């Protein structure tokens, strides 16, 4: 729970990143045809965790990532044309 809290705080300003609650794991079906990234965290022992993520880098996701990067490069709103 503490690590999830830290990650949620770290990514709070990121419009396309979702940190999942404890016990939930990312699924490709939830991010298909979007620019979103789901991240799951699972404790596996003392001081150890497994962090998994899901993105769509084949469908709309790849095109959205290109638009997002172009927006950043030109200094315009990161989400322009994506939301």
CSV table of C-alpha atoms in Angstrom, one decimal:
chain,number,residue,atom,x,y,z
A,1,UNK,CA,0.0,0.0,0.0
A,2,UNK,CA,2.8,2.4,0.8
A,3,UNK,CA,4.5,1.9,-2.6
A,4,UNK,CA,1.2,2.3,-4.4
A,5,UNK,CA,0.7,5.6,-2.5
A,6,UNK,CA,4.2,6.8,-3.5
A,7,UNK,CA,3.6,5.9,-7.1
A,8,UNK,CA,0.2,7.5,-7.2
A,9,UNK,CA,1.7,10.7,-5.8
A,10,UNK,CA,4.6,10.6,-8.3
A,11,UNK,CA,2.3,10.2,-11.3
A,12,UNK,CA,-0.4,12.5,-10.0
A,13,UNK,CA,0.2,15.1,-12.7
A,14,UNK,CA,0.4,12.6,-15.6
A,15,UNK,CA,-2.8,12.5,-17.6
A,16,UNK,CA,-2.2,9.2,-19.3
A,17,UNK,CA,-0.8,7.1,-16.3
A,18,UNK,CA,-3.1,5.2,-14.0
A,19,UNK,CA,-1.7,3.5,-10.9
A,20,UNK,CA,-4.1,0.6,-10.0
A,21,UNK,CA,-5.2,-0.2,-6.5
A,22,UNK,CA,-3.8,-3.1,-4.5
A,23,UNK,CA,-4.8,-6.5,-5.9
A,24,UNK,CA,-5.5,-5.1,-9.4
A,25,UNK,CA,-3.2,-5.8,-12.4
A,26,UNK,CA,-3.1,-4.0,-15.7
A,27,UNK,CA,-4.9,-5.4,-18.7
A,28,UNK,CA,-4.3,-4.6,-22.3
A,29,UNK,CA,-8.1,-4.6,-22.9
A,30,UNK,CA,-8.3,-1.5,-20.7
A,31,UNK,CA,-5.8,0.6,-22.7
A,32,UNK,CA,-6.5,-0.6,-26.2
A,33,UNK,CA,-6.9,2.2,-28.7
A,34,UNK,CA,-5.8,4.8,-26.1
A,35,UNK,CA,-2.7,6.6,-25.1
A,36,UNK,CA,-3.1,5.4,-21.5
A,37,UNK,CA,-0.7,3.3,-19.4
A,38,UNK,CA,-1.9,1.2,-16.4
A,39,UNK,CA,0.6,0.2,-13.8
A,40,UNK,CA,0.1,-2.5,-11.1
A,41,UNK,CA,2.1,-3.1,-8.0
A,42,UNK,CA,2.2,-6.4,-6.1
A,43,UNK,CA,4.4,-7.0,-3.0
A,44,UNK,CA,6.2,-10.4,-3.3
A,45,UNK,CA,8.2,-10.4,-0.1
A,46,UNK,CA,10.1,-8.2,2.4
A,47,UNK,CA,11.4,-5.2,0.4
A,48,UNK,CA,10.4,-6.7,-3.0
A,49,UNK,CA,7.7,-5.8,-5.4
A,50,UNK,CA,6.7,-6.7,-9.0
A,51,UNK,CA,5.6,-3.8,-11.1
A,52,UNK,CA,3.7,-4.5,-14.3
A,53,UNK,CA,2.3,-2.2,-16.9
A,54,UNK,CA,0.1,-2.3,-20.0
A,55,UNK,CA,0.1,0.1,-23.0
A,56,UNK,CA,-1.3,-0.1,-26.5
A,57,UNK,CA,1.7,0.3,-28.8
A,58,UNK,CA,0.2,-1.3,-31.9
A,59,UNK,CA,-3.2,0.3,-32.5
A,60,UNK,CA,-4.1,3.9,-31.7
A,61,UNK,CA,-1.6,3.9,-28.9
A,62,UNK,CA,1.4,4.2,-31.2
A,63,UNK,CA,-0.2,7.1,-33.1
A,64,UNK,CA,-1.2,8.8,-29.9
A,65,UNK,CA,2.3,8.4,-28.5
A,66,UNK,CA,3.7,10.1,-31.6
A,67,UNK,CA,1.2,13.0,-31.3
A,68,UNK,CA,1.9,13.4,-27.6
A,69,UNK,CA,5.7,13.5,-28.3
A,70,UNK,CA,5.2,16.1,-31.1
A,71,UNK,CA,3.1,18.2,-28.7
A,72,UNK,CA,5.8,18.1,-26.1
A,73,UNK,CA,8.5,18.9,-28.7
A,74,UNK,CA,6.6,22.0,-29.9
A,75,UNK,CA,5.8,23.2,-26.4
A,76,UNK,CA,2.1,22.8,-26.6
A,77,UNK,CA,-0.4,21.1,-24.3
A,78,UNK,CA,0.6,17.5,-24.1
A,79,UNK,CA,-3.0,16.2,-24.5
A,80,UNK,CA,-3.9,18.4,-27.5
A,81,UNK,CA,-5.8,16.2,-30.0
A,82,UNK,CA,-5.7,13.2,-27.7
A,83,UNK,CA,-8.5,13.7,-25.2
